CSV table of C-alpha atoms in Angstrom, one decimal:
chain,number,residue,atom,x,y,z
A,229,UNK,CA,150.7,162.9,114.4
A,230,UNK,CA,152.5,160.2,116.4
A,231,UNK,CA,150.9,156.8,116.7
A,232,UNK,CA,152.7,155.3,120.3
A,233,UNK,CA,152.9,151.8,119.9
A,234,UNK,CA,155.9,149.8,120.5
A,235,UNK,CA,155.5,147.9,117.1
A,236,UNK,CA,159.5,146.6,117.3
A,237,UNK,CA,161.4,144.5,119.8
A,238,UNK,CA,163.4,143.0,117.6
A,239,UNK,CA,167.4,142.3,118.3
A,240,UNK,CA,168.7,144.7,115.5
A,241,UNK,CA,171.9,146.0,115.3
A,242,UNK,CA,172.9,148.1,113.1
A,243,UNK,CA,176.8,149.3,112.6
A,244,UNK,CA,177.8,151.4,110.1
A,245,UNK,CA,181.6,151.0,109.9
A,246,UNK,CA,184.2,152.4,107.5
A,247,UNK,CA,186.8,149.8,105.4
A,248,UNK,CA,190.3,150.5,104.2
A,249,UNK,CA,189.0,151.2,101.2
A,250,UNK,CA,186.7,153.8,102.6
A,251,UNK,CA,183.5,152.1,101.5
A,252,UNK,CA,180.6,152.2,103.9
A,253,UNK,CA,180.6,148.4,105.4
A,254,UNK,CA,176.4,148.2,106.8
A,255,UNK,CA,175.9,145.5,109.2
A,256,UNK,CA,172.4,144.5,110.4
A,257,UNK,CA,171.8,141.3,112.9
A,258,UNK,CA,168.1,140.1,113.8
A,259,UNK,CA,166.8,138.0,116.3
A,260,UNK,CA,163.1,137.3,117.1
A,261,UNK,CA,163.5,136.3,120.9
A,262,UNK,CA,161.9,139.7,121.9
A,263,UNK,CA,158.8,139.6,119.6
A,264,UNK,CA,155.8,138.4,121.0
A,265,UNK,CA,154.2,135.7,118.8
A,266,UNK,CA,151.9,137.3,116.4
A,267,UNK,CA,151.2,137.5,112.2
A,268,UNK,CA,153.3,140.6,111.7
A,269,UNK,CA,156.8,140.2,111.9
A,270,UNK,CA,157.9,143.5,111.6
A,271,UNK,CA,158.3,147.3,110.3
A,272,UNK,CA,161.6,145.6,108.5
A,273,UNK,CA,159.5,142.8,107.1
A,274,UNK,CA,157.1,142.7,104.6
A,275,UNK,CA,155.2,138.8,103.9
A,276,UNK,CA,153.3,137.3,101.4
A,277,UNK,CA,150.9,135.9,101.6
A,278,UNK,CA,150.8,138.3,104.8
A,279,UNK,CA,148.4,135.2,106.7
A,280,UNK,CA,151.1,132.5,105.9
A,281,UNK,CA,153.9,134.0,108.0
A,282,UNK,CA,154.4,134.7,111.6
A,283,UNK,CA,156.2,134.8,114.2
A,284,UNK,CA,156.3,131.9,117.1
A,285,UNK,CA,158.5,130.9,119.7
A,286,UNK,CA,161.3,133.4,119.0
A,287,UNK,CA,162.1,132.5,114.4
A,288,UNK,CA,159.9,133.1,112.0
A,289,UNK,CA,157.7,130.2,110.5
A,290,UNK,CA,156.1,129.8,107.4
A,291,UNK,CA,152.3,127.9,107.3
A,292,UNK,CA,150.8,128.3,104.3
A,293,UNK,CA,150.6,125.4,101.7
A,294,UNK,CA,151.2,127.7,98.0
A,295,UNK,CA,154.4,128.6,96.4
A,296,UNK,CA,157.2,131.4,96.5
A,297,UNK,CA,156.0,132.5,99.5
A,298,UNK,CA,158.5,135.5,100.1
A,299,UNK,CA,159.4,137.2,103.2
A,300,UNK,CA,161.2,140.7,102.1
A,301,UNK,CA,163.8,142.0,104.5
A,302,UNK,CA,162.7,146.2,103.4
A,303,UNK,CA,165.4,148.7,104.7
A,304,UNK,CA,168.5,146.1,103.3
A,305,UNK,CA,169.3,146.0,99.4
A,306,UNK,CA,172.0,144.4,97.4
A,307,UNK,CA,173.3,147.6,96.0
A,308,UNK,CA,175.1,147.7,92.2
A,309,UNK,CA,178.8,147.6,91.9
A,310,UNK,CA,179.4,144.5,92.5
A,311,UNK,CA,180.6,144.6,96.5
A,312,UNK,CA,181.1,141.9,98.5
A,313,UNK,CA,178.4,140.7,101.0
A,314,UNK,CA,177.6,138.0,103.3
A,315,UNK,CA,173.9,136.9,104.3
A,316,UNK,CA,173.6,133.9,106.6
A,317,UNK,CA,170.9,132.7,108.9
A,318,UNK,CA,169.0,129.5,110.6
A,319,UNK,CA,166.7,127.4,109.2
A,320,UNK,CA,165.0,124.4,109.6
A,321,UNK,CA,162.4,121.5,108.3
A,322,UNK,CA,158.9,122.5,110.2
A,323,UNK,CA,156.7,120.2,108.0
A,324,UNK,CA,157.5,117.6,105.1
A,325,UNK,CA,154.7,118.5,103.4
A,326,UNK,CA,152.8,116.3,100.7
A,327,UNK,CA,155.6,117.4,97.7
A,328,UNK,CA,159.0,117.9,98.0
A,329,UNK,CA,160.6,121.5,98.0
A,330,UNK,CA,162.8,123.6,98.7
A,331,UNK,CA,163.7,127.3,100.4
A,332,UNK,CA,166.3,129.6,101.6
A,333,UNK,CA,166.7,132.8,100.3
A,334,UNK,CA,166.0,134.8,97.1
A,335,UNK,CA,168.6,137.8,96.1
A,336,UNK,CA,169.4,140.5,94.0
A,337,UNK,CA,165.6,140.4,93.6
A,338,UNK,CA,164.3,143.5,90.7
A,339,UNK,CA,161.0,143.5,89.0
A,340,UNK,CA,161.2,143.7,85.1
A,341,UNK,CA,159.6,147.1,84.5
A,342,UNK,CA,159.8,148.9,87.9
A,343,UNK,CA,162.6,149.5,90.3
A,344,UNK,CA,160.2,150.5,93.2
A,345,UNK,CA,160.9,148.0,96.2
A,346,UNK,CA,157.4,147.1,96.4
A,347,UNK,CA,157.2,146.0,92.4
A,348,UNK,CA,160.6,143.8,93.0
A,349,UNK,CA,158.2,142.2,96.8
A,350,UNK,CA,155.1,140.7,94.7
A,351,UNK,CA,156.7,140.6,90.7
A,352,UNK,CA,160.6,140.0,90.9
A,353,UNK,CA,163.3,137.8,90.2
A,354,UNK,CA,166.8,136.9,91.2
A,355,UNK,CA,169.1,134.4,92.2
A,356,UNK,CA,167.4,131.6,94.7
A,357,UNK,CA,169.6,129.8,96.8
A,358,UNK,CA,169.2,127.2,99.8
A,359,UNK,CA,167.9,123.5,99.7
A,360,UNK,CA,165.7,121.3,98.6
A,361,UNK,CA,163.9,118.3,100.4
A,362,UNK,CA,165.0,116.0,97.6
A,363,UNK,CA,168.8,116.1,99.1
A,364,UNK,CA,170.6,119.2,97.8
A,365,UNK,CA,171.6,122.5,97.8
A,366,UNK,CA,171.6,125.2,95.0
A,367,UNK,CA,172.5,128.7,94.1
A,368,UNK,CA,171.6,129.8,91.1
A,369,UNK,CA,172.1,127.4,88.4
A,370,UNK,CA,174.7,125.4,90.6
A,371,UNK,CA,173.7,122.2,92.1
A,372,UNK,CA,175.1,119.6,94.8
A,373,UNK,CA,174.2,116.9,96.6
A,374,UNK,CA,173.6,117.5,100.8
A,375,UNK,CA,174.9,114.2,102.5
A,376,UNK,CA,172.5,111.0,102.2
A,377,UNK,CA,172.2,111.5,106.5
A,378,UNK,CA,171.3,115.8,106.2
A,379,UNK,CA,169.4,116.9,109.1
A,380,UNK,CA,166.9,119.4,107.9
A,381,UNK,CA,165.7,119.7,111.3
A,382,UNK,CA,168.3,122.4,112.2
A,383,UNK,CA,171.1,123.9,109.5
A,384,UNK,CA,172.8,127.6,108.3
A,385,UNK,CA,173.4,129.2,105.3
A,386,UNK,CA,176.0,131.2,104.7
A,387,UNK,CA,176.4,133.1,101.5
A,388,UNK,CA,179.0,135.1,100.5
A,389,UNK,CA,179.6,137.6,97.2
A,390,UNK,CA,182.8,138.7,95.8
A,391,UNK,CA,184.5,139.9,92.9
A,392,UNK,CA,187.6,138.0,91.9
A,393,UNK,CA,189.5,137.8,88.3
A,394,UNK,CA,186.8,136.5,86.4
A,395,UNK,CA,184.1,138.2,88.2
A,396,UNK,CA,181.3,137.9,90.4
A,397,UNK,CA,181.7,134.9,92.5
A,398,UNK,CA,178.7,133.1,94.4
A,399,UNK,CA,179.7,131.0,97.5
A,400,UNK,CA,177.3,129.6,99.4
A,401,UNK,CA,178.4,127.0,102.5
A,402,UNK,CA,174.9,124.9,104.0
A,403,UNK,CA,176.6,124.2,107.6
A,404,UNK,CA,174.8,121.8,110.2
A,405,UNK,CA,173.4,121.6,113.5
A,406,UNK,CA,176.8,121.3,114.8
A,407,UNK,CA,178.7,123.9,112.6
A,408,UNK,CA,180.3,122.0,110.0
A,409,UNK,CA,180.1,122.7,106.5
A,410,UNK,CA,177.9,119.5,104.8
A,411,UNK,CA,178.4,121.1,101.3
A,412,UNK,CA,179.6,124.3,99.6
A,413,UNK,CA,179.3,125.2,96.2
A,414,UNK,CA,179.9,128.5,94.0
A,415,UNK,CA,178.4,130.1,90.8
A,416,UNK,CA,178.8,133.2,89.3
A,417,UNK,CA,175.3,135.5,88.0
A,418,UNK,CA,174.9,135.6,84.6
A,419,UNK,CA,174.4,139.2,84.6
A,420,UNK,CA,174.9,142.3,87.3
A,421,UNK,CA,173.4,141.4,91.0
A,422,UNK,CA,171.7,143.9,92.5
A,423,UNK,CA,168.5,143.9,94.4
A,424,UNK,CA,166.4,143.1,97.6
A,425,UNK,CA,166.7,139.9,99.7
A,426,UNK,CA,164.0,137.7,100.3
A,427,UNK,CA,163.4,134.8,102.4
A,428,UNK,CA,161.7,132.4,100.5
A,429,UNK,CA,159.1,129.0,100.9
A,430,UNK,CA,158.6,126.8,98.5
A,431,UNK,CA,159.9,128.7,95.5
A,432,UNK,CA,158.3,128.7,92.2
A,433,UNK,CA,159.9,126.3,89.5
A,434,UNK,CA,159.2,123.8,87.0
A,435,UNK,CA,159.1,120.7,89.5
A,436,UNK,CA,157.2,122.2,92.5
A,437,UNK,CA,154.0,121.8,93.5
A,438,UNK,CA,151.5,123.4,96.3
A,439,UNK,CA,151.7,121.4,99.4
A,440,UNK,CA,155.4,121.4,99.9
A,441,UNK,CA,157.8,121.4,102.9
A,442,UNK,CA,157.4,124.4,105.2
A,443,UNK,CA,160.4,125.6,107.1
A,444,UNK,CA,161.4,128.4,110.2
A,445,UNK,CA,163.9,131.1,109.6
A,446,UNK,CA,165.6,132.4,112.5
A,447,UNK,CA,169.2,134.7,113.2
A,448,UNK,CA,169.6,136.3,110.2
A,449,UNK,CA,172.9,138.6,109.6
A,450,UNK,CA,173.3,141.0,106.8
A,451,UNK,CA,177.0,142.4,106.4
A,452,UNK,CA,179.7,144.0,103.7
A,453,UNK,CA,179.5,147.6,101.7
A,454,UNK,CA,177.8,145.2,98.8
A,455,UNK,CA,174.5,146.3,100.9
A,456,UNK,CA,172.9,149.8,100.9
A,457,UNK,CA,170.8,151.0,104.0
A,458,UNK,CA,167.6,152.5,103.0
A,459,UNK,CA,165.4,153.4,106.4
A,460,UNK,CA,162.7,154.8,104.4
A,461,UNK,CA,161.6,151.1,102.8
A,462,UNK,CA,160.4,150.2,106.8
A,463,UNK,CA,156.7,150.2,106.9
A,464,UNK,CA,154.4,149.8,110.2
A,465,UNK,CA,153.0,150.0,112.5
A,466,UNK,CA,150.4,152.1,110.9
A,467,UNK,CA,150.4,151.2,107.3
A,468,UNK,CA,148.4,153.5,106.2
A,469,UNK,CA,145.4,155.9,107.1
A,470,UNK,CA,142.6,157.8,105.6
A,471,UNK,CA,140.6,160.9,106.7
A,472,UNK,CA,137.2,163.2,105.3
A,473,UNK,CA,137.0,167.0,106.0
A,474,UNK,CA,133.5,168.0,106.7
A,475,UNK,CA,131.7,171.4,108.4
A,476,UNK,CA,135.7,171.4,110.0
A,477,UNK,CA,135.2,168.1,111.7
A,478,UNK,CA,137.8,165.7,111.2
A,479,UNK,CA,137.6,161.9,111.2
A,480,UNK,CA,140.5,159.6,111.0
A,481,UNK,CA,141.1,156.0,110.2
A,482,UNK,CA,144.5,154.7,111.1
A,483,UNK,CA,145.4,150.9,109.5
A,484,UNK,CA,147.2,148.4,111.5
A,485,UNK,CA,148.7,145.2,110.9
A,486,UNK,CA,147.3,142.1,112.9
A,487,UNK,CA,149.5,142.8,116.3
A,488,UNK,CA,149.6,140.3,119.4
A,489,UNK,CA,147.3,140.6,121.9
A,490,UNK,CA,150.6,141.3,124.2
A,491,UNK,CA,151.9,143.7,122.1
A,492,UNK,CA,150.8,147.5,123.1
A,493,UNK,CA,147.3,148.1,122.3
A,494,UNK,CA,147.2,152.0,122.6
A,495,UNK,CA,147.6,154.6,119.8
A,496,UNK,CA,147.8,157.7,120.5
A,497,UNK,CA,147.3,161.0,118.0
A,498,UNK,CA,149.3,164.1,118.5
A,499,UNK,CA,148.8,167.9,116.8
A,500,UNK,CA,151.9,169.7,115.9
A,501,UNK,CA,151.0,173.3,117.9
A,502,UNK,CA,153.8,176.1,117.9
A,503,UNK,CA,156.1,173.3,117.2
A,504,UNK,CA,155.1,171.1,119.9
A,505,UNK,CA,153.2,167.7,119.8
A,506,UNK,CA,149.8,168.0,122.1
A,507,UNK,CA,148.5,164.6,122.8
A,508,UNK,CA,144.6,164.8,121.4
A,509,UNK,CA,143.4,161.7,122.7
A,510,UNK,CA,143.9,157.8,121.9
């Protein structure tokens, strides 16, 4: 069966490139210029809470008011082996907020028990990195202060993994509005980093509250053979479906995720007949 609905106009470009060291180099860019405003961001996205995110005028926005709010890019891991990386993207300061906060990104993310992707979505941990509201940036354990005159309006994270002699370094650079580096700081994971990347609202810690700041994400860019491509982790634009068999009648439900209004609003089911798709009706 094939469900026709152009769920995905994101920019994404994918390249898959060879080093000189003959390790696959995966290289993903997104843009949300294309994508109509709507609560779904995305067969490469998965939110939560799913209400609290959306897209709007081109980035991504969070709305809600709670904590760790994640937004999990799906078909793009940290793989193990300690490879180097670099993530970066846009952000910026939507809402104060009641309580200070912070966000950014969350990486190498695993749940404890289970190394299915959607166990390390809604119960795993990693390394958070990006800023808080209260003037400073962080990555990991690593602290430093942003400039007393930081414009959270508009800045760019760019974060970058590498081995070196003593092992696994952490450098993150928060850049501003006009492309120059306001701080940079490095740390080094206390243990192996492998794992999803999430971006994150508010994260969960022993200072933050409910009510905090609420930022846009926007231009995000994934590259280095530290990352593993995995297609099959996309989900949408049906997320699921269920069906009864009775007296060789067949009824079919087919589950969406909340589209725009702008977005296409046909689906269509097909039946694979001597290996050829018949459309059946939508």
């Amino acid at each position: 069966m094939n469900f026709s609905i152009r769920c995905i106009s994101l920019y994404v470009l994918i390249l898959m490139l060879m080093n000189s060291c003959g390790q696959k180099r995966v290289s993903a860019r997104y843009d949300f210029n294309s994508v109509n405003d709507r609560v779904w961001i995305g067969e490469d996205f998965w939110a939560v809470p799913l209400e609290d995110w959306h897209v709007k005028q081109g980035r991504i926005e969070y709305n809600g008011t709670g904590q760790q709010a994640t937004c999990t890019v799906l078909p793009y891991i940290i793989g193990p082996g300690e490879k180097s990386f670099t993530i970066s993207l846009d952000m910026g300061l939507l809402e104060m907020g009641a309580n200070s906060g912070s966000a950014g990104i969350i990486i190498g993310s695993k749940a404890p028990e289970d190394d299915d992707i959607k166990a390390a979505i809604y119960f795993g941990s990693g390394i958070n990195v990006g800023v808080n509201t209260d003037g400073y940036a962080f990555a990991g354990q690593s602290t430093k202060n942003l400039p007393s005159d930081f414009d959270f309006s508009h800045f760019r994270l760019v974060l970058t993994g590498e081995k070196n002699k003593e092992g696994f370094l952490l450098h993150l650079q928060v850049l501003d509005d006009e492309g120059k580096t306001a701080v940079e700081l490095r740390t080094m994971p206390e243990a192996p980093l492998a794992g999803i990347i999430q971006l994150v609202n508010n994260p969960r810690s022993a200072r933050s509250q409910n009510s905090g700041p609420k930022f846009w994400f926007d231009n995000i860019s994934l590259e280095g053979p530290g990352l593993s491509y995995i297609p099959e982790n996309r989900f949408g634009p049906v997320l699921w479906s269920m069906h009864t068999l009775s007296n060789n009648i067949l009824k079919l439900t087919a589950q969406m995720p909340p589209i725009s209004e702008k977005d296409n609003q046909l689906v269509e089911i097909e039946f694979k007949t001597v290996n050829k798709w018949v459309s059946a009706g939508s």
